[in-house]
Amino acid sequence: AQKITQTQPGMFVQEKEAVTLDCTYDTSDPSYGLFWYKQPSSGEMIFLIYQGSYDQQNATEGRYSLNFQKARKSANLVISASQLGDSAMYFCAMRDSLNAGGTSYGKLTFGQGTILTVHP
Amino acid sequence: GAVVSQHPSRVICKSGTSVKIECRSLDFQATTMFWYRQFPKQSLMLMATSNEGSKATYEQGVEKDKFLINHASLTLSTLTVTSAHPEDSSFYICSATLWTVNTEAFFGQGTRLTVV
């Protein structure tokens, strides 16, 4: 069974500073995908970044980068130059198996989430 | 990107009544959709996997008769909360799979259900 752990219930950061949100995972499947989503108070799930288990390089999307350390089974999200609009709940999630043949393909397992507050 | 539309966004119902929530894939065919439930400041917990044309697969502890899922077409899955009670009040959100895009899961906007 796969498991995602986010150990930071809440994080605070000063505007324009960088912040790292931690995520560790556990799976026996050699093929998996890791996701980060942002959930503002409205509830919508906003996709931020994806890292495949076989990807050689760390994923980056604008101000978001993923520090992928496969041997340590960690996939930390780094947000650079924080903005007030970054205040939200952030979820790390994993999808096991990149095999598209299964009927449960696409199912995500989520971590507990981290509430990020950006101070002016 | 692919769009998933979920309705209603908010609903208030009386105890004992049933509520139907719709999840539509607007610009792609979704053979598989997932329904999640989220309590305030908590994680998303998978309730069930909905496959077009077949019975849904429910996660352990989720009552099949209470949370009816129908996936009658490739673009629509519905979740019906039957005989709702205050403890069913929660945020329900669906997601859909696009086979050709494995680098993102597409979510609806979510439905905030309040049972009074």
XYZ file of C-alpha atoms in Angstrom:
236
model
C 0.000 0.000 0.000
C 1.174 3.469 -0.738
C 1.445 6.219 1.818
C 2.075 9.946 1.670
C 3.212 11.939 4.692
C 3.255 15.680 5.156
C 4.620 16.469 8.598
C 4.050 20.234 8.601
C 0.437 21.070 9.546
C 1.193 24.769 9.134
C 3.964 26.897 7.694
C 4.573 30.640 7.738
C 6.687 32.603 5.313
C 7.429 36.238 4.685
C 6.341 37.662 1.349
C 9.092 37.375 -1.317
C 10.900 34.671 0.636
C 11.208 31.038 -0.433
C 9.517 28.197 1.445
C 9.845 24.422 1.342
C 6.907 22.132 2.015
C 7.897 18.600 2.964
C 6.509 15.385 1.547
C 7.680 11.809 1.995
C 6.144 8.779 0.432
C 6.236 5.033 0.555
C 5.350 2.605 -2.196
C 6.504 -0.768 -3.417
C 5.692 0.124 -7.009
C 8.783 1.166 -9.008
C 6.622 3.229 -11.337
C 4.692 6.129 -9.785
C 3.853 9.781 -10.120
C 4.002 12.524 -7.532
C 1.796 15.612 -7.596
C 1.434 18.837 -5.703
C -1.900 20.625 -5.549
C -2.877 23.957 -4.034
C -6.294 24.282 -2.432
C -7.430 27.826 -1.599
C -10.370 28.488 0.685
C -12.737 28.133 -2.288
C -11.949 24.408 -2.302
C -10.812 23.992 -5.871
C -7.766 21.845 -6.476
C -5.129 23.699 -8.461
C -2.458 21.551 -10.064
C 1.047 22.859 -9.452
C 3.660 20.341 -10.492
C 4.285 16.701 -11.367
C 7.277 14.389 -10.976
C 7.475 10.930 -12.483
C 9.492 8.268 -10.718
C 11.706 7.780 -13.759
C 12.261 11.451 -14.431
C 15.963 12.242 -14.240
C 15.575 15.914 -13.487
C 13.612 17.713 -10.802
C 10.400 19.215 -12.107
C 10.008 22.984 -12.282
C 6.986 25.138 -13.122
C 7.540 28.837 -12.804
C 7.994 29.651 -9.097
C 7.416 26.029 -8.141
C 10.104 23.382 -8.102
C 10.113 19.876 -6.769
C 13.119 18.602 -4.843
C 12.887 14.918 -5.724
C 15.156 12.628 -3.720
C 14.194 9.144 -4.803
C 16.484 7.227 -2.456
C 15.056 9.125 0.510
C 11.520 8.889 -0.910
C 10.938 12.572 -0.563
C 9.337 15.068 -2.922
C 9.477 18.487 -1.317
C 7.836 21.491 -2.948
C 9.827 24.691 -3.091
C 7.958 27.935 -3.683
C 10.247 30.815 -4.523
C 9.408 34.492 -4.065
C 6.254 33.840 -2.042
C 3.213 35.979 -2.747
C 0.211 36.755 -0.564
C -1.916 34.755 -2.988
C 0.104 31.654 -2.186
C -1.653 31.377 1.174
C -3.613 28.135 0.908
C -3.539 24.470 1.795
C -1.044 22.387 -0.146
C -1.334 18.692 -0.803
C 1.234 16.195 -1.941
C -0.270 13.190 -3.710
C 0.890 9.999 -5.343
C -0.445 7.846 -8.104
C 1.104 4.435 -8.323
C 1.788 2.697 -11.575
C 2.097 4.571 -14.802
C 0.413 1.618 -16.464
C -2.693 3.017 -18.073
C -4.360 -0.351 -18.383
C -5.908 -0.548 -14.935
C -9.444 0.537 -14.199
C -8.263 2.509 -11.182
C -5.625 4.392 -13.115
C -5.525 7.980 -11.981
C -6.438 7.297 -8.353
C -4.493 9.582 -6.031
C -3.450 9.100 -2.436
C -3.093 12.397 -0.610
C -0.954 13.547 2.264
C -2.439 15.326 5.263
C -1.820 18.734 3.782
C 0.107 21.822 4.893
C -1.546 25.185 5.482
C 0.781 27.876 4.171
C 0.374 31.448 5.366
C 2.292 34.214 3.630
C 2.841 37.341 5.717
C 3.282 40.786 4.132
C -6.110 21.506 -20.267
C -9.027 19.173 -19.716
C -12.038 20.590 -17.886
C -14.119 18.844 -15.264
C -17.293 20.564 -14.148
C -19.035 19.712 -10.898
C -22.487 20.865 -9.820
C -23.830 22.128 -7.568
C -21.021 24.008 -5.859
C -23.052 24.366 -2.673
C -26.159 22.627 -1.443
C -28.131 22.693 1.767
C -30.627 19.930 2.367
C -32.814 18.653 5.157
C -32.043 15.480 7.064
C -33.550 12.452 5.415
C -33.552 13.827 1.901
C -31.276 12.805 -0.971
C -28.846 14.984 -2.848
C -27.350 14.366 -6.288
C -23.974 15.774 -7.302
C -22.896 15.750 -10.930
C -19.378 15.506 -12.321
C -18.923 16.126 -16.043
C -15.875 15.973 -18.259
C -16.523 18.801 -20.699
C -13.962 18.292 -23.436
C -12.863 14.706 -23.104
C -14.255 11.267 -22.424
C -13.533 9.982 -18.952
C -13.807 6.252 -18.578
C -12.807 6.559 -14.948
C -13.818 9.150 -12.377
C -13.018 9.320 -8.695
C -15.051 10.715 -5.819
C -13.315 12.151 -2.776
C -14.603 13.485 0.508
C -12.892 16.161 2.572
C -13.644 17.406 6.076
C -12.481 20.916 7.065
C -8.705 21.282 7.168
C -8.250 17.593 6.464
C -7.030 15.547 3.559
C -9.003 14.241 0.602
C -10.137 10.696 1.183
C -11.095 8.526 -1.754
C -14.662 7.267 -1.510
C -15.045 5.330 -4.725
C -13.835 4.730 -8.240
C -16.454 5.149 -10.917
C -16.007 3.284 -14.201
C -18.295 3.941 -17.142
C -20.727 1.124 -17.724
C -19.888 -0.860 -14.613
C -20.479 -0.771 -10.892
C -18.423 1.594 -8.820
C -15.656 0.295 -6.605
C -16.000 1.612 -3.081
C -13.224 2.100 -0.563
C -13.361 0.237 2.683
C -15.758 1.827 5.147
C -17.810 3.697 2.542
C -21.470 2.682 2.529
C -22.521 1.706 -0.972
C -26.216 2.129 -0.277
C -25.720 5.575 1.148
C -23.423 6.960 -1.526
C -24.837 5.839 -4.842
C -22.566 6.335 -7.823
C -23.698 6.146 -11.414
C -21.395 6.505 -14.420
C -23.813 6.021 -17.283
C -21.877 7.888 -19.937
C -18.281 8.709 -20.770
C -18.767 12.307 -19.677
C -20.959 12.087 -16.595
C -20.695 10.514 -13.173
C -23.160 11.243 -10.386
C -22.920 10.825 -6.640
C -26.194 10.627 -4.737
C -26.122 10.968 -0.987
C -29.234 9.132 0.151
C -31.106 9.839 3.367
C -28.608 12.504 4.268
C -27.746 13.215 7.895
C -25.775 16.083 9.453
C -22.689 13.878 9.680
C -22.715 13.657 5.866
C -22.011 17.376 5.707
C -18.685 17.662 3.960
C -16.872 18.789 0.827
C -17.200 16.327 -2.041
C -14.945 16.570 -5.068
C -14.561 14.489 -8.198
C -11.637 13.934 -10.502
C -11.336 12.398 -13.939
C -8.640 10.566 -15.811
C -7.437 11.507 -19.246
C -5.502 8.522 -20.565
C -3.248 10.580 -22.783
C -2.191 12.908 -19.986
C -0.638 11.059 -17.084
C 0.993 14.106 -15.584
C -2.114 15.667 -14.081
C -5.386 14.663 -12.483
C -8.321 16.897 -13.350
C -10.654 17.956 -10.575
C -14.107 19.423 -10.458
C -14.754 22.534 -8.425
C -16.155 20.568 -5.508
C -19.524 20.565 -3.737
C -20.010 21.794 -0.220
C -22.889 19.821 1.286
C -24.610 20.983 4.444
C -27.312 18.796 5.954
C -29.576 20.557 8.448
